[in-house]
Coordinates of C-alpha atoms in Angstrom, one line a residue:
Chain A
M1 CA -19.6 37.8 19.2
K2 CA -16.0 38.7 20.1
V3 CA -14.1 36.1 18.1
A4 CA -10.3 35.5 18.2
V5 CA -8.6 34.3 15.1
L6 CA -5.0 33.1 15.7
G7 CA -2.8 33.5 12.6
T8 CA -2.4 36.0 9.8
G9 CA -2.0 33.8 6.7
G10 CA -4.4 33.3 3.9
G11 CA -6.8 30.9 5.8
A12 CA -7.0 33.2 8.8
R13 CA -7.7 36.2 6.6
A14 CA -10.6 34.4 5.0
H15 CA -12.2 33.9 8.4
I16 CA -11.4 37.4 9.6
A17 CA -13.0 39.0 6.6
K18 CA -16.1 36.8 6.8
L19 CA -16.5 37.3 10.5
R20 CA -16.3 41.1 10.1
E21 CA -18.8 40.9 7.2
L22 CA -21.1 39.0 9.7
G23 CA -20.8 41.9 12.2
H24 CA -18.5 40.2 14.7
E25 CA -15.7 41.9 16.7
V26 CA -12.5 40.2 15.5
H27 CA -9.3 40.0 17.5
V28 CA -6.4 38.6 15.5
G29 CA -3.5 37.0 17.3
T30 CA 0.1 36.8 15.9
R31 CA 3.4 35.8 17.5
D32 CA 4.8 39.4 17.3
P33 CA 2.5 42.1 16.1
K34 CA 5.3 44.5 15.4
A35 CA 7.1 42.0 13.1
T36 CA 3.7 41.2 11.4
L37 CA 3.1 44.9 10.7
A38 CA 6.7 45.6 9.6
R39 CA 6.5 43.2 6.7
T40 CA 6.1 45.1 3.4
E41 CA 6.6 42.3 0.8
P42 CA 4.4 39.3 -0.1
D43 CA 5.6 36.1 1.6
M44 CA 6.9 33.1 -0.3
M45 CA 3.3 31.9 -0.9
G46 CA 2.5 35.2 -2.5
T47 CA 0.3 36.4 0.4
P48 CA 0.4 40.2 0.6
P49 CA 1.6 41.9 3.8
F50 CA -0.9 41.7 6.6
K51 CA -0.7 45.5 7.0
D52 CA -2.4 45.9 3.5
F53 CA -5.1 43.5 4.6
L54 CA -5.7 45.4 7.8
A55 CA -6.0 48.7 5.9
R56 CA -8.9 47.1 3.9
H57 CA -10.6 45.7 7.0
P58 CA -11.0 48.5 9.4
G59 CA -11.9 47.6 13.0
V60 CA -9.9 44.4 13.0
Q61 CA -7.6 44.4 16.1
L62 CA -4.1 42.8 16.0
H63 CA -2.6 41.4 19.3
P64 CA -0.1 38.9 20.5
F65 CA -1.7 35.4 20.6
G66 CA -2.5 35.5 24.3
A67 CA -4.2 38.9 24.2
A68 CA -6.3 37.9 21.2
A69 CA -7.5 34.8 22.9
A70 CA -8.3 36.7 26.1
A71 CA -10.4 39.2 24.1
S72 CA -12.6 36.5 22.8
D73 CA -15.9 36.0 24.6
G74 CA -16.0 32.3 23.8
L75 CA -14.9 31.3 20.3
V76 CA -11.3 31.1 19.1
I77 CA -10.3 29.9 15.6
S78 CA -6.8 28.7 15.2
G79 CA -5.1 28.9 11.9
I80 CA -1.6 28.5 13.4
D81 CA 0.6 26.4 11.2
G82 CA 0.1 22.8 12.1
H83 CA 3.6 22.0 13.1
N84 CA 3.8 25.0 15.5
A85 CA 0.3 24.8 16.9
V86 CA 0.8 22.7 20.1
A87 CA 3.7 24.8 21.4
A88 CA 2.0 28.2 20.5
L89 CA -1.3 27.2 22.0
S90 CA 0.2 25.6 25.1
A91 CA 1.9 29.0 25.8
I92 CA -1.5 30.7 26.1
A93 CA -3.4 27.9 27.9
D94 CA -4.7 30.2 30.5
E95 CA -6.2 32.6 28.0
L96 CA -7.8 29.7 26.2
A97 CA -9.3 28.1 29.3
G98 CA -13.1 27.6 29.1
K99 CA -13.3 28.6 25.5
T100 CA -14.1 26.7 22.3
L101 CA -11.1 26.4 20.0
I102 CA -11.7 25.4 16.4
D103 CA -8.5 23.9 15.0
Y104 CA -8.4 23.6 11.2
A105 CA -4.6 22.9 10.7
V106 CA -3.1 20.0 8.8
P107 CA 0.1 18.9 10.5
F108 CA 2.2 18.9 7.3
I109 CA 5.9 18.5 7.8
Y110 CA 7.7 21.3 6.1
Q111 CA 11.0 20.6 7.8
H112 CA 13.8 18.6 6.3
T113 CA 14.6 15.5 8.4
P114 CA 16.4 12.3 7.3
E115 CA 13.0 10.5 7.5
H116 CA 11.2 13.3 5.6
P117 CA 13.3 14.8 2.9
W118 CA 12.4 18.3 1.8
P119 CA 11.3 19.6 -0.6
T120 CA 8.6 17.0 -1.3
P121 CA 7.2 17.7 -4.7
W122 CA 3.7 19.0 -4.2
G123 CA 2.3 16.3 -6.5
I124 CA 3.6 13.7 -3.9
M125 CA 2.2 15.8 -1.1
P126 CA 4.0 16.8 2.1
M127 CA 3.9 14.2 4.8
L128 CA 2.0 14.4 8.1
D129 CA 3.1 14.2 11.7
P130 CA 1.2 13.1 13.7
C131 CA -0.6 10.7 11.4
D132 CA -2.7 7.5 11.7
S133 CA -2.3 6.8 15.4
D134 CA -2.8 10.3 16.6
S135 CA -3.9 13.7 15.2
L136 CA -3.1 17.3 15.8
G137 CA -6.6 17.9 17.1
E138 CA -6.1 15.3 19.8
Q139 CA -2.6 16.6 20.6
I140 CA -4.1 20.1 21.1
Q141 CA -6.9 18.8 23.3
R142 CA -4.4 16.9 25.5
A143 CA -2.3 20.0 25.8
L144 CA -5.3 22.2 26.6
P145 CA -7.5 20.1 29.0
R146 CA -9.5 23.3 30.0
T147 CA -10.3 24.2 26.4
K148 CA -13.1 22.6 24.3
V149 CA -11.3 21.7 21.0
V150 CA -13.3 21.1 17.9
K151 CA -11.7 19.9 14.7
S152 CA -13.4 21.4 11.6
F153 CA -12.9 23.3 8.4
V154 CA -9.8 21.1 7.6
T155 CA -11.3 19.2 4.6
Q156 CA -11.6 22.3 2.6
E157 CA -9.8 25.4 1.4
Q158 CA -10.6 28.2 3.9
T159 CA -11.8 30.5 1.1
T160 CA -14.5 27.8 0.4
V161 CA -15.2 27.3 4.2
V162 CA -16.2 30.9 4.5
D163 CA -18.1 30.9 1.2
P164 CA -19.6 27.5 0.7
T165 CA -22.2 28.6 -1.8
S166 CA -19.4 29.5 -4.3
V167 CA -19.2 25.7 -5.0
A168 CA -22.3 23.9 -6.3
D169 CA -24.6 26.4 -4.6
G170 CA -23.3 25.1 -1.3
D171 CA -24.6 21.6 -1.8
H172 CA -21.7 19.9 -0.1
T173 CA -20.7 18.7 3.4
M174 CA -18.6 20.1 6.2
F175 CA -17.5 18.0 9.2
V176 CA -17.0 18.7 13.0
A177 CA -15.5 16.4 15.6
G178 CA -14.8 16.9 19.3
E179 CA -15.5 15.8 22.9
D180 CA -17.9 18.6 23.8
P181 CA -21.4 18.7 22.3
D182 CA -21.9 22.4 23.1
A183 CA -18.6 23.4 21.4
K184 CA -19.5 21.4 18.3
Q185 CA -22.8 23.2 18.3
Q186 CA -21.0 26.5 18.4
A187 CA -18.8 25.5 15.5
T188 CA -21.9 24.3 13.6
D189 CA -23.8 27.5 14.2
L190 CA -20.8 29.5 12.9
L191 CA -20.7 27.2 9.8
K192 CA -24.4 27.8 9.2
S193 CA -23.8 31.5 9.5
Y194 CA -21.1 31.1 6.8
G195 CA -23.8 29.4 4.6
W196 CA -23.3 25.7 5.2
S197 CA -26.4 23.6 5.1
D198 CA -24.9 20.2 5.7
V199 CA -22.7 19.9 8.8
L200 CA -22.0 16.3 9.8
D201 CA -20.9 15.5 13.4
L202 CA -18.3 12.7 13.1
G203 CA -18.3 12.2 16.9
P204 CA -15.3 12.3 19.2
L205 CA -12.0 14.0 18.5
V206 CA -10.4 10.7 17.3
A207 CA -12.2 11.5 14.0
A208 CA -9.7 14.3 13.5
R209 CA -7.3 11.6 12.3
G210 CA -9.5 11.0 9.3
M211 CA -10.1 14.7 8.7
E212 CA -6.4 15.5 8.8
M213 CA -5.4 12.4 6.7
Y214 CA -8.0 13.4 4.1
A215 CA -5.6 16.2 3.2
H216 CA -3.9 13.8 0.8
M217 CA -7.2 12.9 -0.9
H218 CA -8.1 16.5 -1.1
S219 CA -4.8 17.3 -2.9
A220 CA -5.3 14.3 -5.2
I221 CA -8.9 15.3 -6.1
G222 CA -7.7 18.9 -6.8
F223 CA -5.0 17.5 -9.1
G224 CA -7.5 15.2 -10.7
L225 CA -9.7 18.2 -11.5
G226 CA -6.7 20.1 -12.8
Q227 CA -6.7 22.6 -9.9
R228 CA -3.1 22.6 -8.7
F229 CA -3.1 25.1 -5.8
G230 CA -6.1 26.4 -4.0
G231 CA -8.7 23.8 -5.1
H232 CA -12.2 25.0 -5.6
F233 CA -14.5 22.0 -5.1
G234 CA -16.4 20.3 -2.3
I235 CA -17.3 16.8 -1.2
K236 CA -20.9 16.0 -0.5
V237 CA -21.8 12.9 1.6
V238 CA -24.8 11.3 -0.2
R239 CA -26.9 8.9 1.8
Chain B
M1 CA -14.2 -11.0 -20.6
K2 CA -12.4 -13.6 -18.5
V3 CA -11.8 -11.8 -15.3
A4 CA -9.9 -13.0 -12.3
V5 CA -10.9 -12.1 -8.8
L6 CA -8.3 -12.9 -6.1
G7 CA -9.8 -13.5 -2.7
T8 CA -13.0 -15.1 -1.4
G9 CA -14.1 -12.6 1.3
G10 CA -17.2 -10.3 1.2
G11 CA -15.7 -7.7 -1.1
A12 CA -14.5 -10.3 -3.6
R13 CA -17.9 -12.0 -3.6
A14 CA -19.6 -8.7 -4.4
H15 CA -17.4 -8.4 -7.5
I16 CA -17.8 -12.1 -8.5
A17 CA -21.6 -11.9 -8.3
K18 CA -21.7 -8.6 -10.3
L19 CA -19.3 -9.8 -12.9
R20 CA -21.3 -13.0 -13.4
E21 CA -24.5 -10.9 -13.7
L22 CA -22.8 -8.9 -16.4
G23 CA -22.0 -12.1 -18.3
H24 CA -18.3 -12.4 -17.7
E25 CA -16.4 -15.6 -17.1
V26 CA -15.1 -15.4 -13.5
H27 CA -12.0 -17.1 -12.2
V28 CA -11.6 -16.9 -8.5
G29 CA -8.2 -17.3 -6.8
T30 CA -7.6 -18.4 -3.3
R31 CA -4.5 -19.5 -1.4
D32 CA -5.7 -23.1 -1.0
P33 CA -8.9 -24.1 -2.8
K34 CA -9.3 -27.3 -0.8
A35 CA -9.1 -25.4 2.5
T36 CA -11.5 -22.7 1.1
L37 CA -14.1 -25.4 0.2
A38 CA -13.6 -27.4 3.4
R39 CA -14.8 -24.5 5.5
T40 CA -18.4 -25.1 6.7
E41 CA -18.9 -22.3 9.4
P42 CA -19.1 -18.5 9.0
D43 CA -15.8 -16.8 9.7
M44 CA -15.3 -14.3 12.5
M45 CA -16.7 -11.5 10.4
G46 CA -19.9 -13.6 10.0
T47 CA -19.2 -14.3 6.3
P48 CA -20.8 -17.6 5.3
P49 CA -18.6 -20.4 3.9
F50 CA -17.5 -19.8 0.3
K51 CA -18.9 -23.2 -0.7
D52 CA -22.4 -21.8 0.0
F53 CA -21.7 -18.8 -2.2
L54 CA -20.4 -21.0 -5.0
A55 CA -23.5 -23.1 -4.9
R56 CA -25.6 -20.0 -5.5
H57 CA -23.3 -18.8 -8.3
P58 CA -22.9 -21.6 -10.8
G59 CA -20.1 -21.3 -13.3
V60 CA -17.7 -19.5 -11.0
Q61 CA -14.4 -21.4 -11.1
L62 CA -12.2 -21.6 -8.0
H63 CA -8.4 -21.9 -8.5
P64 CA -5.1 -21.3 -6.6
F65 CA -4.2 -17.6 -7.0
G66 CA -1.7 -18.2 -9.9
A67 CA -4.1 -20.3 -12.0
A68 CA -6.9 -17.7 -11.5
A69 CA -4.6 -14.9 -12.7
A70 CA -3.4 -17.0 -15.7
A71 CA -7.0 -17.7 -16.7
S72 CA -7.8 -13.9 -17.0
D73 CA -7.7 -12.4 -20.5
G74 CA -6.5 -9.1 -19.2
L75 CA -8.2 -7.9 -16.0
V76 CA -7.5 -9.1 -12.4
I77 CA -9.2 -7.7 -9.3
S78 CA -7.3 -8.2 -6.1
G79 CA -9.3 -8.4 -2.9
I80 CA -6.4 -9.9 -1.0
D81 CA -6.1 -8.7 2.5
G82 CA -3.9 -5.6 2.4
H83 CA -1.3 -6.8 4.8
N84 CA -0.7 -10.0 2.8
A85 CA -1.1 -8.6 -0.7
V86 CA 2.5 -7.9 -1.7
A87 CA 3.8 -11.3 -0.8
A88 CA 0.8 -13.2 -2.3
L89 CA 0.9 -11.2 -5.6
S90 CA 4.7 -11.3 -5.9
A91 CA 4.4 -15.1 -5.8
I92 CA 2.3 -15.0 -9.0
A93 CA 4.2 -12.2 -10.8
D94 CA 4.6 -14.3 -14.0
E95 CA 0.8 -15.0 -14.2
L96 CA 0.1 -11.3 -13.7
A97 CA 2.6 -10.0 -16.2
G98 CA 1.0 -7.8 -18.9
K99 CA -2.3 -7.7 -17.2
T100 CA -4.2 -4.9 -15.4
L101 CA -4.5 -5.4 -11.7
I102 CA -7.1 -3.4 -9.8
D103 CA -6.1 -3.3 -6.1
Y104 CA -8.8 -2.1 -3.7
A105 CA -7.2 -3.2 -0.4
V106 CA -6.7 -0.9 2.6
P107 CA -3.4 -1.9 4.4
F108 CA -4.9 -2.1 7.8
I109 CA -2.7 -3.7 10.5
Y110 CA -4.5 -6.4 12.2
Q111 CA -1.4 -7.9 13.8
H112 CA -0.4 -7.2 17.4
T113 CA 3.0 -5.6 17.5
P114 CA 4.5 -3.4 20.3
E115 CA 4.0 -0.3 18.0
H116 CA 0.5 -1.3 17.1
P117 CA -1.4 -2.9 20.0
W118 CA -4.3 -5.0 19.2
P119 CA -7.3 -5.0 19.4
T120 CA -7.7 -1.4 18.3
P121 CA -11.3 -0.4 19.1
W122 CA -13.0 0.0 15.7
G123 CA -14.1 3.5 16.8
I124 CA -10.5 4.4 16.8
M125 CA -9.8 2.6 13.6
P126 CA -7.1 0.1 12.8
M127 CA -3.8 1.7 11.8
L128 CA -2.3 1.6 8.3
D129 CA 1.1 0.3 7.1
P130 CA 2.2 1.7 4.7
C131 CA 0.9 5.1 5.3
D132 CA 1.6 8.7 4.3
S133 CA 5.0 8.3 2.6
D134 CA 4.0 5.2 0.6
S135 CA 0.9 3.2 -0.2
L136 CA 0.0 -0.4 -0.8
G137 CA -0.8 0.4 -4.4
E138 CA 2.7 1.7 -5.0
Q139 CA 4.2 -1.2 -3.2
I140 CA 2.3 -3.7 -5.4
Q141 CA 3.4 -1.7 -8.5
R142 CA 7.0 -1.8 -7.5
A143 CA 6.8 -5.6 -6.8
L144 CA 5.1 -6.2 -10.1
P145 CA 6.8 -4.0 -12.7
R146 CA 5.3 -6.0 -15.6
T147 CA 1.7 -5.5 -14.4
K148 CA -0.4 -2.4 -14.8
V149 CA -1.6 -1.6 -11.3
V150 CA -4.7 0.6 -10.8
K151 CA -5.9 1.7 -7.4
S152 CA -9.6 2.0 -7.2
F153 CA -12.8 0.9 -5.4
V154 CA -11.0 1.6 -2.1
T155 CA -13.0 4.7 -1.0
Q156 CA -16.2 2.7 -0.8
E157 CA -17.8 -0.5 0.5
Q158 CA -17.5 -3.1 -2.2
T159 CA -21.2 -3.8 -2.1
T160 CA -21.7 -0.2 -3.1
V161 CA -18.9 -0.3 -5.7
V162 CA -20.8 -3.0 -7.6
D163 CA -24.2 -1.3 -7.0
P164 CA -23.6 2.4 -7.0
T165 CA -27.2 3.3 -7.8
S166 CA -28.2 1.9 -4.5
V167 CA -27.0 5.2 -2.9
A168 CA -28.5 8.5 -4.1
D169 CA -29.3 7.0 -7.5
G170 CA -25.6 6.7 -8.2
D171 CA -25.0 10.4 -7.9
H172 CA -21.5 10.1 -6.3
T173 CA -17.9 9.8 -7.3
M174 CA -15.4 6.9 -7.7
F175 CA -11.7 7.4 -8.2
V176 CA -8.9 5.7 -10.2
A177 CA -5.1 6.2 -10.0
G178 CA -2.3 4.5 -11.8
E179 CA 0.7 4.9 -14.2
D180 CA -1.0 3.4 -17.3
P181 CA -3.8 5.3 -19.0
D182 CA -5.1 2.2 -20.8
A183 CA -5.3 0.3 -17.6
K184 CA -7.2 3.2 -15.9
Q185 CA -9.5 3.2 -18.9
Q186 CA -10.2 -0.5 -18.4
A187 CA -11.0 0.1 -14.7
T188 CA -13.2 3.0 -15.7
D189 CA -15.0 1.0 -18.3
L190 CA -15.6 -1.7 -15.7
L191 CA -17.0 0.9 -13.2
K192 CA -19.3 2.3 -15.9
S193 CA -20.6 -1.2 -16.5
Y194 CA -21.2 -1.4 -12.7
G195 CA -23.3 1.8 -13.0
W196 CA -20.9 4.5 -12.1
S197 CA -21.4 7.8 -14.0
D198 CA -18.7 9.9 -12.3
V199 CA -15.2 8.3 -12.3
L200 CA -12.4 10.8 -11.5
D201 CA -8.9 10.0 -12.6
L202 CA -6.6 11.3 -9.8
G203 CA -3.4 10.8 -11.8
P204 CA -0.4 8.7 -11.0
L205 CA -0.3 5.9 -8.4
V206 CA 1.0 8.2 -5.7
A207 CA -2.7 9.3 -5.3
A208 CA -3.2 5.8 -3.8
R209 CA -1.9 7.3 -0.6
G210 CA -4.8 9.6 -0.4
M211 CA -7.3 6.9 -1.3
E212 CA -6.0 4.4 1.3
M213 CA -5.7 7.1 4.0
Y214 CA -9.3 8.1 3.3
A215 CA -10.2 4.8 5.0
H216 CA -10.2 6.7 8.4
M217 CA -12.5 9.4 7.0
H218 CA -14.8 6.8 5.5
S219 CA -15.0 5.1 8.9
A220 CA -15.6 8.4 10.6
I221 CA -18.4 9.4 8.2
G222 CA -20.0 6.0 8.6
F223 CA -19.9 6.5 12.4
G224 CA -21.2 10.0 12.0
L225 CA -24.2 8.7 10.0
G226 CA -24.8 6.0 12.7
Q227 CA -23.7 3.2 10.4
R228 CA -21.2 1.2 12.4
F229 CA -20.2 -1.6 10.1
G230 CA -20.6 -1.7 6.3
G231 CA -21.5 1.9 5.7
H232 CA -24.0 2.7 2.9
F233 CA -23.2 6.1 1.6
G234 CA -21.1 7.8 -1.0
I235 CA -19.1 10.9 -1.5
K236 CA -19.7 13.1 -4.5
V237 CA -17.1 15.6 -5.7
V238 CA -19.0 18.8 -6.5
R239 CA -17.3 21.4 -8.7

C-alpha cells in the first residue's frame, strides 16, 4: 500500500518504521518539510532530529501534510498533536476525501489557560479538551465528512501498537471505533499485520470518548507499575 | 469484621450478600429505613424491593446512614449514587471519622440541566461531573479529612467485583488508589477475600480520575461485546 503518516514525532516514527518493514510505500506529512529537516537537535521530549531518522529509513518520503495525504492510495494515519489536529486536517480536507483516516491522538491540553493551569505535574496528568461530551475523533469526523475516520491505537504507546508481541506475547486487546465498517476493517487488517490477534470493534465513533478518556487510566496504570514515561504494558479484555 | 455498606441498590446488595457469605456482620445504611422497607415494587432499573432482599439475607441490619457507619469497626463501603455522595457522606462525617471508606461510585449526571440534556441515550453514555480535573473520590476525601478514602471496585460491575472468578477464572485486574497505605491494604485484603488475585495499587487518589473516567470505556467495551447492560467481562493488565 501507499500509506500516509501525518506527523514526525515518536509515535509517527514507530508507524513509519513498521510500515516500511512490512514493505509499504510511506509518505510522511509535516507542516513545513524544510523546517523539519533543518532541525539538528533533539526536541524537548528528547526525540532526535527527524533527519537522522530519515537517514536510517531510506525510501521514506517527506512532504507537506496535503501532499502526503494525496500520495496515499487509501490509508492515512494521523499522529498530529491532538490540540492541533482539527485545524491541520481541515486544511487538507480535499486530499483526505474518500480515504480512511486513523486518528490516535489524545486531546491533551498543553496550553496554559486560567481554567487549565500549566504545567500540570505529570502525576496529575494533563487535562483533556474535548472530554466526556465529545471527542477529538468525533470532531475530526465532523470536520471531514468526506473522510472515513477510525479512532484506534490510542489506548497504547505507539511503540507497543506496532510491536504488540513485545508485551505478554501479544495477548492483549486493541480497539477500533468509527462509522464506516470497511474503514474499521482496513484498520483491523493493518493491526493484524502489526501482530495484533485481538482487535475489538467498539461500534460508532462516540466510543472514541471512552478511548481518549482512558488516557488517564493508562497513565495511572503505568505509574502503578512504576513505569513513569513510555509505559510498556497492555490491557486484555477477558470474557 | 463489622462492615457498613451504604446504599441499598444492586451494587450494594452484591457486597452485602458476599460479606455475609464470608461471615462478616453487615450494617446497611439508607437515607430513610422506613421508606426503604415500605417499597413493594421494583424500581425503574428493575431492582426488586430491598425488603425482599433482606428476607433472603437474615442477619443483615438496616439503619440510617450514620448509624450504619457508626456500627462499622473500621471498614465502610459506599455505594451511594455518585451525584449525591458528597452531601450524604458529609452529613455523617463524625461517624466516618477514623474509618476506611471504599468509594466505588461513578459521578454520572442523571439530572437534566441546560449543559447536560437528559435523557442521554445510553449508547452515548451519561456525562460525568466531576471529570478530568477532579474526581468524586478526591471530592469525598476533601469533604472527609478524618476518613481514609480508597477508590476501588469502580472499573467493574459490582456483581463481578464480588465474584471475580466468574470471568476468565478470575484472571483479570482490580485497582485501588488512595492516600493511606493501610487503608489501601484493607481494601486489597477485602478484594483478595472476594477472590481477586491481581490488585494493582495506582498510587494517590488523583488516580481516581482515571478510574471514574474509565466508565465510558467500560460501557464501550460492553457494547463492543454485545453486552448492553450489566457487562460481564474484565480487563487484565498484562506486563
